[in-house]
PDB file of N, CA, C and O in Angstrom:
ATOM      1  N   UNK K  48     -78.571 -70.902-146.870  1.00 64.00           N
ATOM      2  CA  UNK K  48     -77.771 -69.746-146.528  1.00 64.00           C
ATOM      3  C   UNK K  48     -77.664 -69.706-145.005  1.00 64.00           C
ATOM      4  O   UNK K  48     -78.672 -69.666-144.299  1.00 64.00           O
ATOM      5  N   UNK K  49     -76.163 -69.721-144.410  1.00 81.00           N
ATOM      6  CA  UNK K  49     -76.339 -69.361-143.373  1.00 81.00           C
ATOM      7  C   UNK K  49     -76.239 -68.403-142.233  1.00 81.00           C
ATOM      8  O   UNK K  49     -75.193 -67.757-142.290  1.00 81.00           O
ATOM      9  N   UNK K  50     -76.824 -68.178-141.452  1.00 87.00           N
ATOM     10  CA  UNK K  50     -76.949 -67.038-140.120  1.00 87.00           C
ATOM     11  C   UNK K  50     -75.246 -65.831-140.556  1.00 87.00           C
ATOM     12  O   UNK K  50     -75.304 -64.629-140.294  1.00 87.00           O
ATOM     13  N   UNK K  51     -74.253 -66.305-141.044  1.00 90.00           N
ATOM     14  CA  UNK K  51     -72.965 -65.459-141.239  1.00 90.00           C
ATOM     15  C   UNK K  51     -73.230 -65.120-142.352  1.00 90.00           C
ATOM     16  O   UNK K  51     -72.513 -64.140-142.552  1.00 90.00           O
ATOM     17  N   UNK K  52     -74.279 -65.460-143.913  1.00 92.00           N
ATOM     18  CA  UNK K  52     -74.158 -65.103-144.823  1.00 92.00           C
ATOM     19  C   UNK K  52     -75.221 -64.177-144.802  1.00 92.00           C
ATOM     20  O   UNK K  52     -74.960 -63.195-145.497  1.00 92.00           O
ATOM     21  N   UNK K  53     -76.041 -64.146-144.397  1.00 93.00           N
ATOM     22  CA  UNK K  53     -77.457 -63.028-143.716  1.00 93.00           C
ATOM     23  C   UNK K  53     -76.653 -62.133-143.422  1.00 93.00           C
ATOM     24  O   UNK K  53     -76.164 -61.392-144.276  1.00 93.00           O
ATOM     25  N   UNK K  54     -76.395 -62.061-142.197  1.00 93.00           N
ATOM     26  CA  UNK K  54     -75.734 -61.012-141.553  1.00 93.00           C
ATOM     27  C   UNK K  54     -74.543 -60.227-142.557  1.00 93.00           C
ATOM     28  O   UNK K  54     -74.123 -59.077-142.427  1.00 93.00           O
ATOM     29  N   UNK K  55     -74.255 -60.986-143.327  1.00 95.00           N
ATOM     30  CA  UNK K  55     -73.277 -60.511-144.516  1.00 95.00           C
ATOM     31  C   UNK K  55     -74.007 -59.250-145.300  1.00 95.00           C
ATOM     32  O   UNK K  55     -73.901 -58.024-145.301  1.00 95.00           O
ATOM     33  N   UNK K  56     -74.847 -60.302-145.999  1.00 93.00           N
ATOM     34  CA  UNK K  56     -75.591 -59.252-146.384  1.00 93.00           C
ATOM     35  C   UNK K  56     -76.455 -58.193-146.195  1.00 93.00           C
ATOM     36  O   UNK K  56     -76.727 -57.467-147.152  1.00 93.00           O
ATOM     37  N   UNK K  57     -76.916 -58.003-145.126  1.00 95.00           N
ATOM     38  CA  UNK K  57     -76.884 -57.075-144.295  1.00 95.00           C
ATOM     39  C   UNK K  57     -76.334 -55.998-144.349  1.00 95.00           C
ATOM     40  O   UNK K  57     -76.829 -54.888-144.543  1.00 95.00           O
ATOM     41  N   UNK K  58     -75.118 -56.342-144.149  1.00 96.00           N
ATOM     42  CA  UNK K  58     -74.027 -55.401-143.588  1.00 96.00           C
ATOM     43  C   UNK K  58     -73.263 -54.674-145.088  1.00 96.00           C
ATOM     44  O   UNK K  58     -72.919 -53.494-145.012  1.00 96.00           O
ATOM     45  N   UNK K  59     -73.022 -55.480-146.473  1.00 95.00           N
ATOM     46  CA  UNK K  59     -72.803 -55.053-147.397  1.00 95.00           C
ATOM     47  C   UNK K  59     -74.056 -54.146-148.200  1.00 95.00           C
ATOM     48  O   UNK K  59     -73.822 -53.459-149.194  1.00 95.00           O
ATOM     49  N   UNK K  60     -75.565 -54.297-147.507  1.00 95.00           N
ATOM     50  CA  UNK K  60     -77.003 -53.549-148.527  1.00 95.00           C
ATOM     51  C   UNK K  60     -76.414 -52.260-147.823  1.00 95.00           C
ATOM     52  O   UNK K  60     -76.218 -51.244-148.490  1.00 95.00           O
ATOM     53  N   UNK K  61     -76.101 -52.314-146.319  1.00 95.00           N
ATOM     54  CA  UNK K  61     -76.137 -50.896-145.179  1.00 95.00           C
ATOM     55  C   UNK K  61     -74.942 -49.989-145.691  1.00 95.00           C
ATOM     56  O   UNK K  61     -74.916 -48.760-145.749  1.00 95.00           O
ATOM     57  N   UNK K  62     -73.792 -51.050-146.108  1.00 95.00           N
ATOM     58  CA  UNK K  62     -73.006 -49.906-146.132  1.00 95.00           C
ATOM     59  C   UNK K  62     -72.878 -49.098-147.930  1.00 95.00           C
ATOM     60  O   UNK K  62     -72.302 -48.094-148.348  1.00 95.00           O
ATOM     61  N   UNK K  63     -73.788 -50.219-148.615  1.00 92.00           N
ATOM     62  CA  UNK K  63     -73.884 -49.669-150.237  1.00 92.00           C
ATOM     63  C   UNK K  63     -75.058 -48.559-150.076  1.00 92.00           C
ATOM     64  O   UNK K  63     -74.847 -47.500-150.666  1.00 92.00           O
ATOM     65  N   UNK K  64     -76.302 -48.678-149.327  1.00 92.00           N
ATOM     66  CA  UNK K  64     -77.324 -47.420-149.266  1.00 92.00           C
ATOM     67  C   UNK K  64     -76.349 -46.516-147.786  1.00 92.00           C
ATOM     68  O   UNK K  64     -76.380 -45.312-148.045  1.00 92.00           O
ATOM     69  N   UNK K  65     -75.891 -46.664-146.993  1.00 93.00           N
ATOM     70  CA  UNK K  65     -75.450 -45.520-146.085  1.00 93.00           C
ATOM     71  C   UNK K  65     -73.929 -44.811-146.435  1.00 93.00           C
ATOM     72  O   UNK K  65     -73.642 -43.614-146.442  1.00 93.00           O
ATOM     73  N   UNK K  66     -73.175 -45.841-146.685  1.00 92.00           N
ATOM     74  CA  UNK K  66     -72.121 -45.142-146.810  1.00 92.00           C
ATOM     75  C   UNK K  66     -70.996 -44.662-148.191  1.00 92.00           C
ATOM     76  O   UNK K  66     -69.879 -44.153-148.277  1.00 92.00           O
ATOM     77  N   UNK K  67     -71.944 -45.116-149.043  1.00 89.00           N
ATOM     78  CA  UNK K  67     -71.069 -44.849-150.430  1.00 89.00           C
ATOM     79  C   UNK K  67     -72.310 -43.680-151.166  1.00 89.00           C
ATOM     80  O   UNK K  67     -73.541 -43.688-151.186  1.00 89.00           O
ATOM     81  N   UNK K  68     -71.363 -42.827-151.664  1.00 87.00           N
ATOM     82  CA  UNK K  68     -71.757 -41.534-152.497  1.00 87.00           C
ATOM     83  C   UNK K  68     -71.754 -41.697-154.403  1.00 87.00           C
ATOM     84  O   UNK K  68     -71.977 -40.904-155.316  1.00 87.00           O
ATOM     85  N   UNK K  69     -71.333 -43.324-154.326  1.00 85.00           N
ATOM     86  CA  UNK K  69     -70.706 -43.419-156.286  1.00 85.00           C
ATOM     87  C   UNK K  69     -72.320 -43.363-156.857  1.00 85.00           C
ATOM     88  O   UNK K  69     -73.426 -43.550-156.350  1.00 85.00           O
ATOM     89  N   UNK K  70     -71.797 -42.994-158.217  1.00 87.00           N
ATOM     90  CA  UNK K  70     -72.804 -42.973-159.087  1.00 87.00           C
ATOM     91  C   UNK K  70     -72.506 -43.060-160.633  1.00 87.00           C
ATOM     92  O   UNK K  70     -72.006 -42.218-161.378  1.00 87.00           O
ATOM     93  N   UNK K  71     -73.079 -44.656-160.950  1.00 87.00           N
ATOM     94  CA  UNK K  71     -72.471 -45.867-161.801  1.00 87.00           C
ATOM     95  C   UNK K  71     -73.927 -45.433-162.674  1.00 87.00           C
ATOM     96  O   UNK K  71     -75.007 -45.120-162.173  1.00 87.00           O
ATOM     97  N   UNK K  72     -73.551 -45.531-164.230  1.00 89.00           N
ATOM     98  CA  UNK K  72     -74.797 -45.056-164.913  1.00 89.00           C
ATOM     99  C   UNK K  72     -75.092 -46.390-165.116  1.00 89.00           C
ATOM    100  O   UNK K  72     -74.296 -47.323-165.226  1.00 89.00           O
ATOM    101  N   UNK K  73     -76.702 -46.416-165.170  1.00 90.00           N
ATOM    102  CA  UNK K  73     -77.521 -47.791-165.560  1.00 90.00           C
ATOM    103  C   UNK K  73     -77.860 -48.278-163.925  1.00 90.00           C
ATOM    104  O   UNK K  73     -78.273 -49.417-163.709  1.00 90.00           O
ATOM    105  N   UNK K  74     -77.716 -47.639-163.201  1.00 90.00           N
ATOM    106  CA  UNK K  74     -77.769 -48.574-161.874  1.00 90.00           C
ATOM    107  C   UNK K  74     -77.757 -47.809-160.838  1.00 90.00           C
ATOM    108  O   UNK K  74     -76.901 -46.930-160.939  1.00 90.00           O
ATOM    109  N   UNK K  75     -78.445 -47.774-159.737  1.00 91.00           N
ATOM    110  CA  UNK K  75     -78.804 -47.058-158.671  1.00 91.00           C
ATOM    111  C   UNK K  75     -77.970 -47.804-157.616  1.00 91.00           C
ATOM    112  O   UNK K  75     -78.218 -48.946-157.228  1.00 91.00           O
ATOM    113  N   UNK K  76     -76.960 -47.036-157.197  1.00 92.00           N
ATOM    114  CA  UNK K  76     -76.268 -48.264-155.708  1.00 92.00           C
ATOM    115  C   UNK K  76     -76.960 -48.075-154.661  1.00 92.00           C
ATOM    116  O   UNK K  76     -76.854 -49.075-153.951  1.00 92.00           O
ATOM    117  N   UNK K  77     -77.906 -46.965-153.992  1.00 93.00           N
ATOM    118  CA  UNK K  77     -78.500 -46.999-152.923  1.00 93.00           C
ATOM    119  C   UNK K  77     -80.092 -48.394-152.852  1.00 93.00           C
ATOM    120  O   UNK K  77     -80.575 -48.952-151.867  1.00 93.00           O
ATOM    121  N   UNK K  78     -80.436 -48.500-154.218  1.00 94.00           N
ATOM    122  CA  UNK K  78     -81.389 -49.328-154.088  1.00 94.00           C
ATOM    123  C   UNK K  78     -81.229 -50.673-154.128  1.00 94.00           C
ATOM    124  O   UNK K  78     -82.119 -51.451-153.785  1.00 94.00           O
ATOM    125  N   UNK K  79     -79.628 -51.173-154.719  1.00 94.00           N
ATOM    126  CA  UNK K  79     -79.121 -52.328-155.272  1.00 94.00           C
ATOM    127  C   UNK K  79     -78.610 -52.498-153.526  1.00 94.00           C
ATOM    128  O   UNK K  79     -78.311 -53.671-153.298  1.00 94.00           O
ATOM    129  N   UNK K  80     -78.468 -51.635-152.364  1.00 95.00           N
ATOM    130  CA  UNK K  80     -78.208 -51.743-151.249  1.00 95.00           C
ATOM    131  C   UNK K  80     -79.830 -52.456-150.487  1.00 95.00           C
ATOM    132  O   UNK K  80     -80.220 -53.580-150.172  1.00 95.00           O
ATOM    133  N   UNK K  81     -80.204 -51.525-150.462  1.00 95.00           N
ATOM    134  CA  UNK K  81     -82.019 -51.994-150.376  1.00 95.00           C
ATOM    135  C   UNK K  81     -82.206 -53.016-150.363  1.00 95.00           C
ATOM    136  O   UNK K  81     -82.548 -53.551-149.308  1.00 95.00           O
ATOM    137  N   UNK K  82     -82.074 -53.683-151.439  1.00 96.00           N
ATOM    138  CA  UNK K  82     -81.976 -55.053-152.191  1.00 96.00           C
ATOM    139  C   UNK K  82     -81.426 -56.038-151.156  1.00 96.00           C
ATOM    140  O   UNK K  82     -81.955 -56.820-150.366  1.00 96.00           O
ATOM    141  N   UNK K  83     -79.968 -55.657-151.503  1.00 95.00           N
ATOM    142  CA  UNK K  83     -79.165 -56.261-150.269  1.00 95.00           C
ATOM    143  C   UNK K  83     -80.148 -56.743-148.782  1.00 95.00           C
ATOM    144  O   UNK K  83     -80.727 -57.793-148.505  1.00 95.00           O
ATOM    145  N   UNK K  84     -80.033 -55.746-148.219  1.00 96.00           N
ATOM    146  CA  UNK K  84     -80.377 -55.558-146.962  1.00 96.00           C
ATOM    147  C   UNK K  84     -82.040 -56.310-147.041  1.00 96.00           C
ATOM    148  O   UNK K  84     -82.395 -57.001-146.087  1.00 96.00           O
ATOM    149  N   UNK K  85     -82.511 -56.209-147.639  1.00 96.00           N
ATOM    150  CA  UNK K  85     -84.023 -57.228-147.819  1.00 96.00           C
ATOM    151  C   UNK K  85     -83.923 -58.543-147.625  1.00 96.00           C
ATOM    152  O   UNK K  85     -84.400 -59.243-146.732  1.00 96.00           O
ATOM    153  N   UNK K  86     -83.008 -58.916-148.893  1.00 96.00           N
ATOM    154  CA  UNK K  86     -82.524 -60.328-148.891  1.00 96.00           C
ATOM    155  C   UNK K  86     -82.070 -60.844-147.870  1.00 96.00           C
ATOM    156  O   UNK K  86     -82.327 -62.044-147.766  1.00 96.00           O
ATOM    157  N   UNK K  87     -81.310 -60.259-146.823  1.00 96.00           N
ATOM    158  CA  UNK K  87     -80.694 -60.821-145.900  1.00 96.00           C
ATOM    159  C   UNK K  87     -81.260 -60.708-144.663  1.00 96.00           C
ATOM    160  O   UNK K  87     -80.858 -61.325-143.677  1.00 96.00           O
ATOM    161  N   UNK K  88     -82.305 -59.835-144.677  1.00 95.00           N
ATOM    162  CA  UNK K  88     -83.286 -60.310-143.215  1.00 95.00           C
ATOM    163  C   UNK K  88     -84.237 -61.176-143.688  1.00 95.00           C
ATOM    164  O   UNK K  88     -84.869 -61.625-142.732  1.00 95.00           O
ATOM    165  N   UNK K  89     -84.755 -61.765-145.107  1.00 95.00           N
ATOM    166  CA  UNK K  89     -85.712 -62.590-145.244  1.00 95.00           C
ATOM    167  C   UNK K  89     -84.923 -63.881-145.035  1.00 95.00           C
ATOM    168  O   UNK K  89     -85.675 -64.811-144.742  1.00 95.00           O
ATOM    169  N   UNK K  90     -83.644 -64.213-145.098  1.00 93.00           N
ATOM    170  CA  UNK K  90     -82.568 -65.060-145.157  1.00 93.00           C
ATOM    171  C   UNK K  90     -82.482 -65.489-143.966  1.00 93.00           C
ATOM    172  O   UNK K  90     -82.436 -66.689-143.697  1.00 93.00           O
ATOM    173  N   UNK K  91     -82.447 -64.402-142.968  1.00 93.00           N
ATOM    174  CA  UNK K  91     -82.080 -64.540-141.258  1.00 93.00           C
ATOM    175  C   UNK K  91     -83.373 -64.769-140.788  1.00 93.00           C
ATOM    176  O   UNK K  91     -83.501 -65.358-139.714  1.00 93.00           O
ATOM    177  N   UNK K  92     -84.381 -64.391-141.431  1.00 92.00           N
ATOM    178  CA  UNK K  92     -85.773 -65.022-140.814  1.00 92.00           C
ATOM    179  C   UNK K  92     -86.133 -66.410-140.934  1.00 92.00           C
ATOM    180  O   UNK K  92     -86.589 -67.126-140.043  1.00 92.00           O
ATOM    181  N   UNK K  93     -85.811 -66.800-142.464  1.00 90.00           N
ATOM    182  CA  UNK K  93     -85.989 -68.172-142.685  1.00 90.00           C
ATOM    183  C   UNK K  93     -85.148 -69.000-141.796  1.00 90.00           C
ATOM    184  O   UNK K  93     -85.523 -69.947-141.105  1.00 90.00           O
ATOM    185  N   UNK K  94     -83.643 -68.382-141.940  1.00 89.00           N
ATOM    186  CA  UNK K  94     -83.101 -69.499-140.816  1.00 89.00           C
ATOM    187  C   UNK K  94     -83.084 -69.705-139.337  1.00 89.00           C
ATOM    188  O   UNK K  94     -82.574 -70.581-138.639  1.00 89.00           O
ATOM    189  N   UNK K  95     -83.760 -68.688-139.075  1.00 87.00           N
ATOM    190  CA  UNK K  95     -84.174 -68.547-137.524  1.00 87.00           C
ATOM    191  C   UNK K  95     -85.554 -69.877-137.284  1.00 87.00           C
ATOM    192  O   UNK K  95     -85.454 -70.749-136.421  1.00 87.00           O
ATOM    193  N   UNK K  96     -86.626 -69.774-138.130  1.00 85.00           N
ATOM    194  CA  UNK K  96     -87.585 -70.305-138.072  1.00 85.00           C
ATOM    195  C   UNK K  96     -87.730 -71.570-138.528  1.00 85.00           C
ATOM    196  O   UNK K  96     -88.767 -72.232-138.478  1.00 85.00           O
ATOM    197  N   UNK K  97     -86.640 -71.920-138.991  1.00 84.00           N
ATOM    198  CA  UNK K  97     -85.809 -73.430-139.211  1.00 84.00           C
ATOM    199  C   UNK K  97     -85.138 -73.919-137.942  1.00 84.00           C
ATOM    200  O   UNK K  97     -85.444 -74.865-137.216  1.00 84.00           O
ATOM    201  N   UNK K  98     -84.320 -73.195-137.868  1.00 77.00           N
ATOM    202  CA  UNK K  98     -83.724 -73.473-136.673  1.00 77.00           C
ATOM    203  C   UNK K  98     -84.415 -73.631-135.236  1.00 77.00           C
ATOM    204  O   UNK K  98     -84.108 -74.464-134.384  1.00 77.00           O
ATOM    205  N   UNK K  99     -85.531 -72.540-135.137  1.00 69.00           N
ATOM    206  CA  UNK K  99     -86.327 -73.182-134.240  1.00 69.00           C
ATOM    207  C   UNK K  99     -86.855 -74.277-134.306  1.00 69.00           C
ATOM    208  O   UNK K  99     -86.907 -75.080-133.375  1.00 69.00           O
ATOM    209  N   UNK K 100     -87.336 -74.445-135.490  1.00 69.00           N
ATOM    210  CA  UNK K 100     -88.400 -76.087-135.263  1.00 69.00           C
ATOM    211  C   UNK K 100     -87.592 -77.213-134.805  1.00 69.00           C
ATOM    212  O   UNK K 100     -88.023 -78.011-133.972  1.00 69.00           O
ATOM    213  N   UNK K 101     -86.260 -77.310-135.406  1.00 65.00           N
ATOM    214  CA  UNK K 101     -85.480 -77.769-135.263  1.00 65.00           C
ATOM    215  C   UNK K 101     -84.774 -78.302-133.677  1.00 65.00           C
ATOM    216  O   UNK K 101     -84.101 -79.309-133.457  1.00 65.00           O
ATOM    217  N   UNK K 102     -85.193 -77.268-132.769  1.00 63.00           N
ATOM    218  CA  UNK K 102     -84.856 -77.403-131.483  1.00 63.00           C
ATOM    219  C   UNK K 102     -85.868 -78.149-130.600  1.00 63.00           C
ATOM    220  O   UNK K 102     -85.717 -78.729-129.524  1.00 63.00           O
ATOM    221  N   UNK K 103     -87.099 -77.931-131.488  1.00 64.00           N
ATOM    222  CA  UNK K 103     -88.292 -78.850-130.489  1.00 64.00           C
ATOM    223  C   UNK K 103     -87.502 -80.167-129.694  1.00 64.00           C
ATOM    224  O   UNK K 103     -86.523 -80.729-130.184  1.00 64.00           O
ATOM    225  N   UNK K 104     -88.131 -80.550-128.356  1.00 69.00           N
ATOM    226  CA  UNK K 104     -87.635 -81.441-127.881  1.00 69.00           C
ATOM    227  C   UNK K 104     -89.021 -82.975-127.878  1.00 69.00           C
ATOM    228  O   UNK K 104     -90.237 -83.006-127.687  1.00 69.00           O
ATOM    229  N   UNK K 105     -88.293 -83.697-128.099  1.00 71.00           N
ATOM    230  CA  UNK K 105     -88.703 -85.198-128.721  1.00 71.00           C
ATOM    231  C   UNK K 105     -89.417 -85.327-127.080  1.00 71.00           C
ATOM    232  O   UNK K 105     -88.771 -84.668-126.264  1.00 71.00           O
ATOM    233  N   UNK K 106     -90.588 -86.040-126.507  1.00 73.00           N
ATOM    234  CA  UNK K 106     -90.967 -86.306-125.325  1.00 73.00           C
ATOM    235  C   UNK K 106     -90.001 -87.425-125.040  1.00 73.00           C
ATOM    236  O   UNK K 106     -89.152 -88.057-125.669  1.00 73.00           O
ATOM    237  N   UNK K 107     -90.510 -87.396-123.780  1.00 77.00           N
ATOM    238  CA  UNK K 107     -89.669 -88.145-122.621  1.00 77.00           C
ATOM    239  C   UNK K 107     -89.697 -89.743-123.369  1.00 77.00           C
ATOM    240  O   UNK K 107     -90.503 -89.850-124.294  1.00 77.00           O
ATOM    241  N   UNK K 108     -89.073 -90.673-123.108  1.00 80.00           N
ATOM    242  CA  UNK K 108     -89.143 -92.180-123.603  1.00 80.00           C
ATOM    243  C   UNK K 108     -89.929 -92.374-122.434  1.00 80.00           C
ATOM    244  O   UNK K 108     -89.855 -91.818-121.338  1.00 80.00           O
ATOM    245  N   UNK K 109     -91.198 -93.842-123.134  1.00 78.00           N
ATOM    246  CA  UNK K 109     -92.075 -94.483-121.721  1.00 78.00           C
ATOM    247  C   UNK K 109     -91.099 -95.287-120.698  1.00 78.00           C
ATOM    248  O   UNK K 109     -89.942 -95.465-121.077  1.00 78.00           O
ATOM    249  N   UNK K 110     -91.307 -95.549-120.027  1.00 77.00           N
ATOM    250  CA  UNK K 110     -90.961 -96.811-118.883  1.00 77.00           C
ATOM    251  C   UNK K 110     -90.706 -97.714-119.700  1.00 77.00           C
ATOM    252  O   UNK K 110     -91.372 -97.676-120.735  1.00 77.00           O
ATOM    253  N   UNK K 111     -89.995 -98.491-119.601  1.00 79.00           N
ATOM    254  CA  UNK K 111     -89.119 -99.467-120.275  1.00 79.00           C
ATOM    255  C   UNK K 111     -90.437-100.768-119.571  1.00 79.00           C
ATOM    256  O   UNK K 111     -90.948-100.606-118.463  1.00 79.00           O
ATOM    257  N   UNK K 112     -90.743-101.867-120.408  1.00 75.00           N
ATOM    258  CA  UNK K 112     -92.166-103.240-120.106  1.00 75.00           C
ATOM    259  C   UNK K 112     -91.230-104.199-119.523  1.00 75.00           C
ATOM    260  O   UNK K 112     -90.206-104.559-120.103  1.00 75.00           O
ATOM    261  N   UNK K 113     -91.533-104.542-118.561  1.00 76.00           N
ATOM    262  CA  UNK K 113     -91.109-105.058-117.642  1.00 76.00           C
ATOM    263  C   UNK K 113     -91.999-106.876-117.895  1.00 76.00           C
ATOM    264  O   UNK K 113     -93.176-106.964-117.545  1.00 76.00           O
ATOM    265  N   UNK K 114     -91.498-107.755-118.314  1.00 76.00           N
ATOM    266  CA  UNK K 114     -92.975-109.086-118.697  1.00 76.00           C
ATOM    267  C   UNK K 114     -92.039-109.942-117.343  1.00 76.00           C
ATOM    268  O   UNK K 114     -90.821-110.081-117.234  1.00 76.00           O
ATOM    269  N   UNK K 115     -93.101-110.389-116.473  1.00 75.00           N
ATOM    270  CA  UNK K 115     -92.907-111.053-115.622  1.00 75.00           C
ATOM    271  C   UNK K 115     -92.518-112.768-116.004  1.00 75.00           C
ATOM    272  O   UNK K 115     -92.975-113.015-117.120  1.00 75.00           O
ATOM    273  N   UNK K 116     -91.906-113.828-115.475  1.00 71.00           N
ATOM    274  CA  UNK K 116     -91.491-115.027-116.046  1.00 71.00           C
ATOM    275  C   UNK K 116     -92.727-115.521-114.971  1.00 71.00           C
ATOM    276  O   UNK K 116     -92.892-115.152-113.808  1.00 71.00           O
ATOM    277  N   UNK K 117     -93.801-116.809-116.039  1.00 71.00           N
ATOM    278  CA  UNK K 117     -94.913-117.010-115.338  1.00 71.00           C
ATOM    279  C   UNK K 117     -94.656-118.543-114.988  1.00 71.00           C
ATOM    280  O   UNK K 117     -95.319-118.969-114.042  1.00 71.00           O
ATOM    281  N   UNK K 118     -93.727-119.494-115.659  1.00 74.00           N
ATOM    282  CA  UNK K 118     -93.187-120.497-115.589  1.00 74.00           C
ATOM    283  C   UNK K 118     -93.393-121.351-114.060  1.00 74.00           C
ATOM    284  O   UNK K 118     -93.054-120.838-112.993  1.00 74.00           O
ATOM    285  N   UNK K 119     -93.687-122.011-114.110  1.00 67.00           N
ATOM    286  CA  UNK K 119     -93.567-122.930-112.952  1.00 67.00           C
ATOM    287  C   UNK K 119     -92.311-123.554-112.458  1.00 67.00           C
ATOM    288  O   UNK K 119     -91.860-124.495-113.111  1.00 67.00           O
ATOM    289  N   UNK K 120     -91.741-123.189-111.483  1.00 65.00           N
ATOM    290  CA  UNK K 120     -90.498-123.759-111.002  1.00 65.00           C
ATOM    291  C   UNK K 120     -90.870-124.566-109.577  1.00 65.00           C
ATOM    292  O   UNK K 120     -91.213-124.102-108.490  1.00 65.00           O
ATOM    293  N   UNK K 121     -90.702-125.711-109.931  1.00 63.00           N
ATOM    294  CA  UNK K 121     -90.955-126.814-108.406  1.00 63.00           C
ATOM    295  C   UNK K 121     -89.844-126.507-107.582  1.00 63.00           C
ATOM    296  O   UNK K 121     -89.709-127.066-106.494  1.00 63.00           O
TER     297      UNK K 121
END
């Protein structure tokens, strides 16, 4: 899931528990919002903490071995 689908959901739990008044029998919309809004910060956490590891930086490469030519040239 990514960082736009988090934030999605988010934004659809906030506005089903803040801004809607319906009331659907068998089903609570303020908690099915709840829901929402849970899912999608555990979503944005996971992909944050992916995404960090992800950024670690690889160390520097060594010095490139340099083998000297030991050959005898008259």
């Amino acid at each position: 899931m990514g960082m736009g689908w988090c934030i999605g959901l988010i934004a659809a739990g906030a506005i089903l528990t803040f801004a809607v008044d319906w009331h659907i029998d068998g089903m609570n919309v303020h908690l099915a919002g709840l829901i929402l809004m849970a899912v999608g910060i555990l979503g944005l956490s996971a992909y944050v903490s992916v995404l960090r590891r992800r950024r670690v930086q690889p160390p520097p490469p060594a010095a490139p071995v340099v083998e000297e030519d030991h050959r005898f040239v008259p």
